[in-house]
Amino acid sequence: MGDVHEVPRRRIATAHLAQYIGQPVCFVGRVEKIHPTGKLFVLSDGEGKHTTVELSEPLDEEISGVLEVVGRVTNQATIMCMSYVQFREDKSPFDLELYNEALKIIHEFPEYFPFG
Amino acid sequence: AIMQGEAVSKPVLQVINTRAIATGNGPPRYRVLMSDGVNTLSSFMLATQLNSLVEEERLSAQCICQVNRFIVNSLKDGRRVVILMDLNVLKTADKVGGNIGNPVPYNEGQGQQRSLAPAANPPPSKPQQQNGNLSVAGPAAPKYHAPSNQFGKASAPSSVKTPGGSQAKVVPIASLNPYQSKWTICARVTQKGQIRKWSNSRGEGKLFSIELVDESGEIRATAFNDQADKFFPLIELNKVYYFTKGNLKTANKQYTAVKNDYEITFTNETSVVPCDDAQHLPSVQFEFVSISDLENTPKDSIVDVIGICKSYEDVTKITVKANNREVSKRNVHLMDTSGKLVTATLWGNEAEQFDGSRQPVIAIKGARVSDFGGRSLSVLSSSTVVINPDSPEAFKLRGWYEFDSEGQLLECASISDVRGGPASGTNTNWKTLFEAKSENLGQGDKADYFSCVGTVVHLRKENCMYQACPSQDCNKKVIDQQNGLYRCEKCDREFPNFKYRMMLLVTIADCLEYQWVTCFQEAAEFILGQNATLLGELKEKNEQAFEEVFQNANFNTYEFRIRVKLETYNDESRIKATAVDVKPVNYREYSKRLITSIRRNAQLG
């Protein structure tokens, strides 16, 4: 599923998961919990809703703070993570609520934010 | 007798008929045809507080009532109207049965005095015959005399019974002049200033001024020292009083906009008595100017504004250099439905006592427009500030602000710009370059400031710096004497060296427009990322490095604070823009602004 990176992917929040099952997406959220196996972790989005992210291989490093996850939405409305990027919060804090507001606008006005 | 202004206590009259008179946008007024058994007179008006009597049908045709309080008003055409302030219904209509006596309409045009007796006797006796309990009304029955010669003259003073018991003639304000010392006017206070103290070589004093209005006109009155102390707590804005005996002198038009050649000064003989009947007097009139129109209002004009106090600053004390005194001031920010924000400055007591919590509606009458920072308002001692006024505009504003969510989302463009210092967070005037151009900022004779987010798209390398005088604070261009010395005309000295100062012409652009902006030292150094001295060296020695600095500076986005002004140079006028400050973009604030803007536009569209 490396193709996820070749293809444009929508930015979504937890609320949109159901609509984009099977689609490649980009999700930004804050780390809430990491499963002891390291193959699963939970992120919360700007509204505080939780999303589960699965990995094909377990994590090899500690993750915390805000992450951007690129992957595909599974049938169970979780995200199968292909890659992730940690946001560096030491430089400046990332305003997740503001990001969420922007996401809402993007989804509300698809004519101005054309996808694909 | 009532019509002649004599003291009649508690007359008993019969209501023959009531008629409602529409008053436009107020409660209905009831005109009553009254009879004393001998005459009927229709010039009776019911005070609005008694309207319920008619509406509940306690006061209706043929009932008998005893008037406890009334006022006689003289209209401009000489007619008199009796205003019934308080009355008791002694007998309701159904118990009376019919009109008592055979009253004939009272004719105000007659000129004879008739004696009391024959007119008085029939009314008491008739009611006595018909319903015994009215006997107590006997001595109190009104006696109508034929009117005296004073009728018919529009400006004739009418006799009025003041509650205080002393007789006084009420004259219209328009007839006041310095040659008449005994007068009384009945007027509403439309404006009350604060107490102002002064001290000069002749001593100290205090005063406060009010503006009075009646049907004939308006006049300003000032009370000094003792009278100020006496009357300041008594006189309330928007209430009506009888003012008696003050000094009249020619008005000092410099201090006031009131249209009258004279003004009143209270003396220790002046008396101020509350007047209960106020309906015929015009009330405090506001003529609100919308905040966006203020931008076109000439400076120093006096206006009325109303707006929601969106935010307010803390009260600060500043020292007035003129008399070395401390004065409190507070800036409050008002916004109205035009979406524009203006800063109004309150002074003294009003600044200290101001409570802007819960975003009240504020109405200011007589604020002065100043061009401080674009446009702002200053509340004068002669202005009136009303918080949450009881007026339709206030309610409309409140409704718009609270319920129409546009009100709160509206990103207010401030027309009074606080200089872009650290405290300016809520007040900076954000515009896109397109808006700046289309709004013709800078066209007026004063500079306009605005902030924008823009990207550097071009920098002019040639002539971007000049040789300036090395002395501190002097940035004048020095002349190269070609002998190793440089002369500064301003300091009138020669120096062996100079400092490089930058004057960089940059083109910045945003999504719709571009603008040439001049950046001086600090702004240019920030954009180029180098200080001027180093750049000067690079220019002389290392062309390539010099170029590279400019390349790197290109296509960076910053927040610019821009000053635009129309400048004339050798007969040619051009709009010139200067970057006063350049900062990295605060993306958080920027995106919040954008989101608000999007939401607002979505609502409108």
XYZ file of C-alpha atoms in Angstrom:
721
model
C 0.000 0.000 0.000
C 2.847 2.331 -0.667
C 0.630 3.854 -3.294
C -0.974 5.960 -0.619
C 1.924 8.312 -0.984
C 1.522 8.618 -4.717
C -2.024 9.653 -4.538
C -3.561 12.848 -3.226
C -5.041 12.288 0.188
C -7.655 14.246 1.993
C -7.136 15.858 5.340
C -9.778 14.660 7.733
C -10.862 14.748 11.301
C -12.365 11.923 13.303
C -15.850 12.943 12.247
C -15.054 12.232 8.608
C -13.654 8.773 9.091
C -16.881 7.021 8.194
C -17.176 8.872 4.894
C -13.750 7.967 3.671
C -13.537 4.264 4.327
C -11.012 2.745 2.013
C -9.599 6.122 1.026
C -6.128 7.443 1.571
C -6.217 10.177 4.181
C -4.076 12.453 6.218
C -4.938 12.808 9.880
C -3.415 15.187 12.422
C -3.928 14.537 16.095
C -2.405 14.404 19.526
C -1.130 11.154 20.973
C -3.392 9.924 23.739
C -2.459 6.298 24.310
C -0.010 3.816 22.933
C -0.835 0.133 23.057
C 1.805 -1.978 24.836
C 2.406 -3.954 21.663
C 3.384 -0.786 19.895
C 1.183 -1.620 16.927
C -1.710 0.559 17.928
C -2.090 4.051 19.220
C -4.886 6.485 19.781
C -4.905 10.068 18.609
C -7.345 12.803 19.507
C -8.276 15.458 16.973
C -9.045 19.138 17.476
C -12.500 18.381 18.776
C -11.225 15.865 21.266
C -12.559 12.815 19.456
C -10.387 9.748 19.381
C -9.129 7.810 16.402
C -7.272 4.508 16.470
C -4.220 4.153 14.297
C -2.804 0.765 13.411
C 0.654 -0.048 12.185
C 1.948 -2.970 10.170
C 5.124 -3.014 12.206
C 5.352 -2.002 15.818
C 6.723 1.419 16.738
C 10.444 1.660 17.128
C 10.505 4.977 18.942
C 8.586 6.906 21.530
C 5.997 9.186 20.088
C 4.219 12.021 21.808
C 2.560 15.315 21.052
C 0.981 16.095 17.726
C 1.457 13.755 14.792
C 0.438 13.748 11.200
C -0.485 10.287 10.023
C -0.825 9.285 6.366
C -2.676 6.080 5.649
C -5.885 4.452 4.565
C -9.154 4.204 6.413
C -10.070 0.635 7.283
C -13.545 -0.875 7.397
C -13.569 -0.542 11.145
C -13.026 3.214 10.825
C -9.476 3.106 12.016
C -6.489 4.321 10.085
C -3.904 1.941 8.701
C -0.812 4.070 9.058
C 1.719 4.111 6.245
C 3.866 6.921 7.569
C 3.826 9.542 10.209
C 5.529 12.800 11.032
C 5.927 14.231 14.489
C 5.304 17.969 14.848
C 8.005 19.737 16.722
C 6.266 21.542 19.489
C 9.353 22.984 21.070
C 9.554 25.672 18.419
C 5.965 26.752 18.552
C 2.878 25.025 19.869
C 0.514 23.612 17.322
C -3.010 24.873 17.713
C -5.087 21.784 17.101
C -8.406 23.522 17.618
C -7.542 26.101 15.001
C -6.510 23.306 12.655
C -9.880 21.753 13.211
C -11.615 25.008 12.330
C -9.638 25.154 9.108
C -10.589 21.565 8.338
C -14.245 22.416 8.753
C -13.924 25.211 6.256
C -12.107 23.022 3.794
C -14.866 20.481 3.942
C -17.589 23.078 3.830
C -16.330 24.741 0.693
C -15.080 22.003 -1.589
C -15.472 24.323 -4.551
C -12.649 26.469 -3.242
C -10.549 23.605 -2.008
C -10.821 21.219 -4.922
C -9.548 17.782 -4.309
C -7.737 15.738 -6.805
C -60.118 80.121 37.146
C -57.919 77.314 36.148
C -57.585 78.884 32.782
C -56.438 82.072 34.369
C -53.897 80.344 36.428
C -55.410 80.976 39.767
C -54.817 78.605 42.557
C -57.645 76.155 42.558
C -57.248 73.162 44.689
C -58.663 69.898 43.620
C -61.487 70.893 41.359
C -64.208 68.434 40.700
C -65.157 68.070 37.108
C -67.276 65.855 35.014
C -65.881 64.088 32.035
C -68.124 64.601 29.090
C -66.036 62.805 26.559
C -62.645 61.286 26.042
C -60.786 61.067 22.815
C -57.606 59.250 22.027
C -55.008 61.110 20.079
C -52.383 59.212 18.191
C -48.891 60.368 18.920
C -46.937 58.455 16.351
C -44.608 56.201 18.186
C -45.550 56.829 21.743
C -48.409 55.828 23.967
C -51.756 57.368 22.997
C -52.699 60.639 24.569
C -56.224 61.212 25.747
C -57.935 64.492 25.295
C -60.829 65.031 27.662
C -63.823 67.247 27.400
C -64.545 68.362 30.943
C -67.383 70.253 32.444
C -67.883 72.025 35.716
C -71.566 72.150 35.269
C -71.408 75.543 33.663
C -68.871 75.261 30.919
C -67.197 72.563 29.009
C -63.683 72.804 27.880
C -61.920 70.373 25.699
C -58.417 71.540 26.334
C -57.696 68.900 28.874
C -55.041 66.341 28.291
C -54.488 63.342 30.430
C -50.954 62.721 31.600
C -49.774 59.460 30.130
C -49.415 57.879 33.514
C -53.177 58.114 33.844
C -53.833 56.459 30.485
C -54.788 53.268 32.213
C -57.801 54.981 33.737
C -59.272 55.447 30.321
C -58.200 52.106 29.056
C -59.770 50.361 32.000
C -62.824 52.499 31.541
C -62.787 53.911 34.999
C -62.479 57.339 33.494
C -65.078 57.610 30.836
C -67.750 59.921 29.589
C -69.917 61.245 32.365
C -67.914 60.122 35.298
C -67.092 62.647 37.970
C -63.538 63.097 38.992
C -61.538 65.217 41.326
C -58.354 66.578 39.919
C -55.597 66.492 42.487
C -52.816 67.866 40.395
C -52.725 69.705 37.159
C -50.557 72.025 35.202
C -51.629 74.698 32.800
C -49.515 75.006 29.707
C -49.574 77.837 27.315
C -49.140 76.878 23.716
C -47.450 79.051 21.154
C -50.699 80.286 19.741
C -51.932 81.420 23.098
C -54.222 78.543 23.782
C -53.995 76.925 27.100
C -54.077 73.313 27.842
C -54.680 71.813 31.217
C -52.703 68.694 31.823
C -54.271 66.400 34.349
C -51.516 64.851 36.354
C -53.427 63.094 39.054
C -57.114 62.606 39.574
C -59.498 60.442 41.487
C -62.640 59.091 39.976
C -65.282 60.001 42.496
C -68.137 58.491 40.697
C -67.924 56.261 37.703
C -69.985 57.038 34.672
C -72.633 54.469 35.192
C -73.461 55.924 38.559
C -73.803 59.422 37.243
C -76.300 58.874 34.595
C -75.944 61.956 32.493
C -74.321 65.284 32.026
C -74.695 67.501 35.010
C -76.131 70.828 34.302
C -76.197 72.206 30.861
C -72.676 73.183 30.213
C -71.820 75.337 27.284
C -68.446 75.300 25.602
C -66.021 77.656 27.228
C -65.004 80.430 24.961
C -61.465 81.551 25.396
C -61.704 84.605 23.298
C -63.732 86.756 25.609
C -62.326 89.701 27.402
C -64.544 90.296 30.409
C -64.079 89.373 33.943
C -67.160 87.831 35.347
C -67.806 87.650 38.995
C -67.500 84.430 40.795
C -70.770 84.057 42.503
C -73.358 83.364 39.844
C -71.121 80.954 38.057
C -70.155 79.112 41.157
C -73.443 78.434 42.720
C -75.154 76.262 40.187
C -72.406 73.619 39.930
C -72.222 72.773 43.608
C -75.927 72.682 43.976
C -76.670 70.605 40.991
C -74.397 67.779 41.897
C -75.800 68.000 45.343
C -79.181 67.390 44.011
C -78.187 64.479 41.987
C -75.748 62.688 44.155
C -75.216 63.790 47.647
C -71.622 62.920 48.180
C -70.406 65.702 46.047
C -71.171 68.355 48.597
C -67.638 68.279 49.723
C -66.803 69.492 46.294
C -68.681 72.716 46.781
C -66.005 75.121 47.813
C -63.630 73.469 45.506
C -65.686 73.802 42.399
C -63.790 75.424 39.661
C -64.718 78.892 38.770
C -64.217 79.808 35.229
C -63.481 83.395 34.600
C -63.473 84.993 31.286
C -59.989 85.089 30.073
C -57.962 88.237 30.457
C -56.405 90.234 27.681
C -53.376 88.196 27.668
C -54.863 85.593 25.441
C -53.980 85.555 21.849
C -50.422 86.713 22.129
C -48.235 83.892 21.282
C -45.378 84.955 23.396
C -47.345 86.155 26.360
C -46.215 84.628 29.577
C -48.849 82.439 31.134
C -49.500 82.114 34.777
C -48.485 78.843 36.084
C -48.873 77.300 39.448
C -45.608 75.857 40.439
C -45.632 73.094 43.001
C -43.537 75.248 45.233
C -46.369 77.657 45.610
C -44.767 80.803 44.234
C -46.226 82.263 41.134
C -43.950 82.641 38.190
C -44.357 83.414 34.550
C -43.092 80.793 32.221
C -41.481 82.279 29.173
C -40.176 80.500 26.143
C -36.421 80.095 25.978
C -36.339 82.014 22.720
C -37.538 85.155 24.495
C -34.829 85.226 27.132
C -32.578 88.263 27.001
C -30.283 90.136 29.363
C -32.731 92.997 29.804
C -35.305 90.959 31.626
C -34.223 89.729 34.968
C -37.258 87.957 36.297
C -38.146 84.985 34.236
C -38.962 81.358 34.526
C -38.530 78.763 31.903
C -39.714 75.228 31.806
C -37.145 73.147 30.057
C -35.645 69.722 29.721
C -32.001 69.101 30.462
C -30.661 67.620 27.264
C -27.072 67.643 28.260
C -25.295 67.805 31.544
C -21.571 68.178 31.754
C -19.246 67.091 34.485
C -18.013 69.411 37.198
C -14.835 71.031 36.031
C -12.412 72.649 38.352
C -9.896 75.254 37.482
C -7.337 77.278 39.255
C -5.646 80.317 37.855
C -4.046 83.467 39.135
C -7.389 84.785 40.284
C -8.186 81.813 42.372
C -9.949 78.535 42.040
C -13.381 77.663 40.912
C -15.611 74.983 39.588
C -18.459 74.917 37.182
C -20.740 72.674 35.305
C -22.872 73.386 32.288
C -26.154 72.102 31.027
C -28.127 72.525 27.887
C -31.810 73.232 28.156
C -34.486 72.745 25.583
C -38.113 73.768 25.294
C -40.471 74.142 22.351
C -39.035 77.499 21.397
C -35.387 76.656 21.370
C -32.351 75.761 23.376
C -29.940 77.566 25.634
C -26.878 76.769 27.634
C -26.684 77.378 31.359
C -23.674 77.347 33.616
C -23.523 77.115 37.368
C -20.396 78.222 39.170
C -18.913 77.408 42.548
C -21.651 77.334 45.166
C -24.418 77.009 42.660
C -22.492 74.199 41.031
C -22.398 72.382 44.312
C -26.036 73.077 44.972
C -27.468 72.096 41.644
C -25.204 69.401 40.346
C -26.811 66.618 42.343
C -30.294 68.002 41.805
C -30.316 68.381 38.086
C -30.657 65.164 36.145
C -30.280 64.586 32.487
C -33.477 64.317 30.518
C -35.660 65.670 33.311
C -37.709 68.827 33.132
C -37.392 71.678 35.579
C -38.576 75.216 36.082
C -35.561 77.475 36.078
C -36.065 80.910 37.573
C -33.933 84.011 37.635
C -30.488 83.636 36.304
C -28.147 86.020 34.597
C -28.281 86.289 30.864
C -25.208 87.194 28.947
C -23.988 86.880 25.430
C -22.995 83.359 24.612
C -19.401 82.413 24.205
C -19.843 80.500 20.995
C -16.406 78.995 21.336
C -17.508 76.698 24.092
C -20.748 75.524 22.779
C -22.695 74.495 19.740
C -25.994 75.552 21.245
C -28.025 77.833 19.030
C -28.710 80.826 21.147
C -27.173 84.239 21.295
C -27.306 84.210 25.049
C -26.498 81.853 27.812
C -27.628 81.621 31.396
C -25.468 81.846 34.455
C -27.011 80.669 37.675
C -26.869 83.121 40.556
C -27.670 82.574 44.184
C -31.190 83.755 43.400
C -31.702 81.093 40.820
C -34.134 78.411 41.680
C -34.573 75.078 40.034
C -37.786 73.235 40.654
C -38.768 69.938 39.126
C -41.596 70.131 36.686
C -43.865 67.208 36.374
C -45.361 67.871 33.053
C -42.861 67.182 30.414
C -44.692 65.697 27.538
C -44.703 68.734 25.365
C -41.018 69.263 25.558
C -38.692 67.663 23.083
C -36.460 65.128 24.727
C -32.782 64.419 24.325
C -32.274 64.075 20.661
C -29.497 61.993 19.374
C -28.509 62.149 15.785
C -26.312 59.177 15.460
C -23.612 59.005 12.883
C -22.603 55.547 11.820
C -19.050 54.768 12.751
C -18.012 54.122 9.184
C -19.254 57.591 8.257
C -16.968 59.072 10.843
C -14.093 58.492 8.500
C -15.545 61.161 6.286
C -16.387 63.514 9.098
C -14.100 66.502 9.311
C -11.929 66.696 12.343
C -13.113 68.702 15.336
C -16.735 68.314 14.428
C -19.183 67.317 17.106
C -21.160 64.152 16.539
C -23.365 61.675 18.300
C -22.510 58.026 18.084
C -23.902 54.820 19.421
C -22.155 51.491 19.518
C -21.475 48.326 21.423
C -18.449 48.620 23.659
C -16.585 45.680 22.249
C -13.574 46.174 24.399
C -12.126 48.736 26.670
C -8.783 49.494 28.138
C -7.848 50.176 31.688
C -7.987 53.656 33.006
C -4.656 55.404 32.946
C -3.513 58.609 34.524
C -1.700 61.069 32.411
C -0.264 64.396 33.399
C -1.437 67.380 31.497
C 1.582 69.534 30.845
C -0.437 72.716 30.680
C -1.442 72.805 34.289
C 0.611 69.938 35.588
C -2.371 68.016 36.779
C -3.159 64.390 36.545
C -6.119 63.415 34.513
C -7.622 59.995 34.155
C -8.369 58.699 30.767
C -9.666 55.513 29.336
C -10.018 54.297 25.788
C -13.080 52.353 24.917
C -13.733 50.716 21.613
C -17.152 51.033 20.078
C -18.481 49.016 17.224
C -21.706 49.338 15.317
C -23.499 47.547 12.543
C -21.244 49.082 9.926
C -18.543 46.779 11.198
C -16.212 49.585 12.014
C -14.578 50.107 15.322
C -13.731 53.464 16.734
C -11.810 54.349 19.827
C -13.443 56.852 22.087
C -11.539 58.483 24.885
C -13.255 59.124 28.178
C -11.800 61.549 30.657
C -11.971 62.199 34.360
C -14.813 60.747 36.342
C -16.397 59.081 33.399
C -13.159 57.268 32.678
C -12.845 56.098 36.238
C -16.393 55.002 36.695
C -16.779 53.324 33.378
C -17.846 49.741 33.513
C -17.594 48.062 30.184
C -18.264 44.568 31.336
C -20.882 42.666 29.418
C -20.357 44.873 26.415
C -22.899 47.598 27.022
C -24.369 49.804 24.370
C -22.909 53.254 24.719
C -24.374 56.399 23.257
C -22.290 59.542 23.193
C -23.770 62.898 22.408
C -21.475 65.655 21.397
C -18.229 63.809 21.054
C -15.509 65.525 19.136
C -14.023 63.815 16.117
C -10.283 63.934 16.074
C -7.857 62.682 13.534
C -5.679 60.940 16.061
C -4.707 57.707 14.420
C -7.134 58.061 11.572
C -10.339 58.890 13.274
C -11.169 58.712 16.925
C -13.574 60.321 19.314
C -12.915 62.375 22.350
C -15.574 62.827 24.959
C -15.657 66.450 26.017
C -16.883 67.880 29.254
C -19.863 69.030 27.280
C -20.587 65.587 25.919
C -22.988 63.181 27.431
C -22.270 59.511 27.685
C -25.237 57.262 28.235
C -24.675 53.609 28.980
C -27.351 51.250 27.732
C -29.696 54.046 26.781
C -33.386 53.481 26.611
C -33.687 54.123 22.935
C -34.683 52.109 19.902
C -31.221 52.330 18.376
C -29.720 50.841 21.486
C -32.065 47.914 21.420
C -31.448 47.377 17.761
C -27.724 47.293 18.347
C -28.027 44.922 21.239
C -30.228 42.607 19.201
C -27.861 42.702 16.267
C -24.868 42.016 18.415
C -26.232 39.216 20.499
C -28.588 37.343 18.305
C -27.487 38.007 14.836
C -24.250 36.139 15.152
C -22.751 38.331 12.542
C -22.439 40.920 15.218
C -19.948 38.988 17.236
C -18.099 37.489 14.363
C -17.670 40.788 12.658
C -14.057 41.487 12.507
C -14.012 45.126 13.161
C -11.816 47.238 11.066
C -10.722 50.000 13.335
C -10.802 53.432 11.916
C -8.919 54.785 14.872
C -5.672 53.187 14.774
C -3.580 52.664 17.829
C 0.036 52.971 16.857
C 1.357 49.547 16.106
C 2.943 49.071 19.480
C 2.724 46.048 21.723
C -0.644 46.964 23.095
C -2.219 47.166 19.709
C -3.316 43.560 19.569
C -7.018 44.180 19.386
C -6.822 47.255 17.336
C -4.613 46.767 14.347
C -6.189 47.587 11.104
C -5.753 44.519 8.920
C -6.290 45.008 5.237
C -5.336 43.240 2.100
C -3.379 45.345 -0.354
C -6.361 45.288 -2.611
C -8.542 46.796 0.089
C -5.925 49.383 0.856
C -5.827 50.512 -2.724
C -9.534 50.439 -3.311
C -10.262 52.309 -0.117
C -7.856 55.006 -1.208
C -6.023 54.979 2.030
C -3.600 57.814 2.324
C -5.585 60.153 0.136
C -6.563 62.420 2.960
C -4.140 64.937 4.302
C -3.168 62.639 7.066
C -1.247 59.401 6.839
C -3.150 56.176 7.128
C -1.803 53.110 8.769
C -2.746 49.548 8.125
C -1.331 46.096 8.552
C -1.185 43.412 5.953
C 0.383 40.091 5.224
C 2.471 40.221 2.099
C 5.192 38.444 0.236
C 8.338 40.140 -0.964
C 8.485 39.705 -4.700
C 11.119 42.164 -5.668
C 13.827 44.230 -4.079
C 15.662 47.020 -5.744
C 19.351 46.621 -5.286
C 20.366 49.867 -6.881
C 20.448 52.802 -4.554
C 19.243 50.790 -1.682
C 21.544 52.508 0.724
C 23.031 55.894 1.165
C 25.849 57.390 3.114
C 24.563 59.055 6.195
C 25.927 61.189 8.946
C 27.608 59.009 11.565
C 26.367 61.024 14.535
C 23.730 59.452 16.686
C 20.186 60.269 15.707
C 21.206 62.142 12.619
C 20.417 60.316 9.450
C 20.975 63.054 6.974
C 22.799 62.151 3.824
C 26.370 63.338 3.880
C 28.132 64.939 0.991
C 31.320 63.319 -0.188
C 33.896 66.082 -0.191
C 36.199 63.885 -2.209
C 39.019 64.535 0.196
C 38.243 61.722 2.528
C 35.837 63.845 4.492
C 32.131 63.780 4.482
C 30.035 66.790 5.370
C 26.726 66.721 7.102
C 24.674 69.845 6.510
C 22.383 69.307 9.418
C 25.104 68.905 12.007
C 27.256 71.364 10.146
C 30.282 69.168 10.597
C 32.663 67.106 8.579
C 33.417 63.513 9.320
C 36.061 61.122 8.087
C 33.517 58.358 7.962
C 29.877 57.680 7.447
C 27.367 55.048 8.251
C 25.343 53.230 5.709
C 21.634 53.635 6.004
C 19.201 51.574 4.078
C 16.354 52.861 2.075
C 15.135 49.798 0.332
C 12.382 49.776 -2.178
C 10.499 46.539 -1.990
C 7.551 45.243 -3.884
C 5.219 43.227 -1.746
C 2.242 41.348 -2.997
C -0.717 39.455 -1.664
C -3.328 37.448 -3.483
C -4.859 40.348 -5.353
C -2.512 43.302 -5.440
C 1.014 44.474 -5.150
C 2.510 47.586 -3.660
C 5.866 49.333 -3.720
C 6.965 50.014 -0.194
C 9.965 51.875 1.108
C 11.764 50.216 3.971
C 14.168 52.098 6.113
C 16.948 50.795 8.243
C 15.271 48.414 10.682
C 12.706 47.055 8.257
C 15.244 46.622 5.491
C 17.713 44.887 7.777
C 15.022 42.519 8.862
C 14.023 41.629 5.339
C 17.546 41.202 4.118
C 18.692 39.513 7.250
C 21.848 41.600 7.404
C 22.784 44.822 9.025
C 23.535 47.864 6.969
C 27.240 48.098 7.693
C 27.880 44.570 6.558
C 25.815 45.084 3.482
C 27.749 48.194 2.669
C 30.956 46.226 2.782
C 29.566 43.447 0.663
C 28.413 45.883 -1.907
C 31.839 47.353 -2.217
C 33.813 44.185 -2.068
C 31.820 41.119 -2.877
C 29.223 41.640 -5.539
C 28.133 38.074 -5.612
C 27.524 37.770 -1.921
C 25.656 41.015 -2.079
C 23.402 39.633 -4.778
C 22.874 36.485 -2.847
C 21.534 38.372 0.121
C 18.889 39.864 -2.079
C 18.037 36.559 -3.675
C 17.469 34.987 -0.331
C 15.289 37.804 0.807
C 12.948 37.334 -2.081
C 9.660 35.469 -1.769
C 9.448 35.602 1.971
C 6.198 36.407 3.611
C 5.895 38.811 6.497
C 3.426 40.955 8.343
C 3.900 44.558 7.320
C 2.721 47.624 9.077
C 2.355 50.201 6.348
C 1.995 53.919 6.409
C 0.504 55.482 3.296
C 0.413 59.142 2.584
C -0.109 61.439 -0.310
C 3.120 63.292 -0.813
C 3.858 66.168 -3.102
C 7.277 66.414 -4.608
C 7.963 69.137 -7.119
C 4.364 69.660 -8.096
C 3.710 66.005 -8.408
C 1.556 64.177 -5.905
C 1.967 60.510 -5.344
C 0.846 58.012 -2.807
C 3.883 56.826 -0.951
C 3.957 53.773 1.225
C 6.484 53.104 3.929
C 6.934 49.943 5.895
C 7.012 51.066 9.461
C 7.427 47.598 10.861
C 8.082 44.157 9.476
C 7.488 41.019 11.480
C 7.321 37.338 10.849
C 3.816 36.166 10.216
C 1.955 35.016 13.228
C 0.172 32.195 11.517
C -2.102 31.457 14.373
C -3.574 34.942 14.425
C -3.580 35.097 10.685
C -5.542 31.913 10.302
C -7.973 32.977 12.983
C -8.575 36.174 11.065
C -9.014 34.282 7.858
C -11.446 31.845 9.375
C -13.483 34.651 10.841
C -13.462 36.417 7.539
C -14.563 33.296 5.699
C -17.344 32.630 8.113
C -18.548 36.173 7.933
C -18.532 36.243 4.183
C -20.308 32.908 4.074
C -23.080 34.306 6.227
C -23.519 37.366 4.115
C -23.524 35.513 0.849
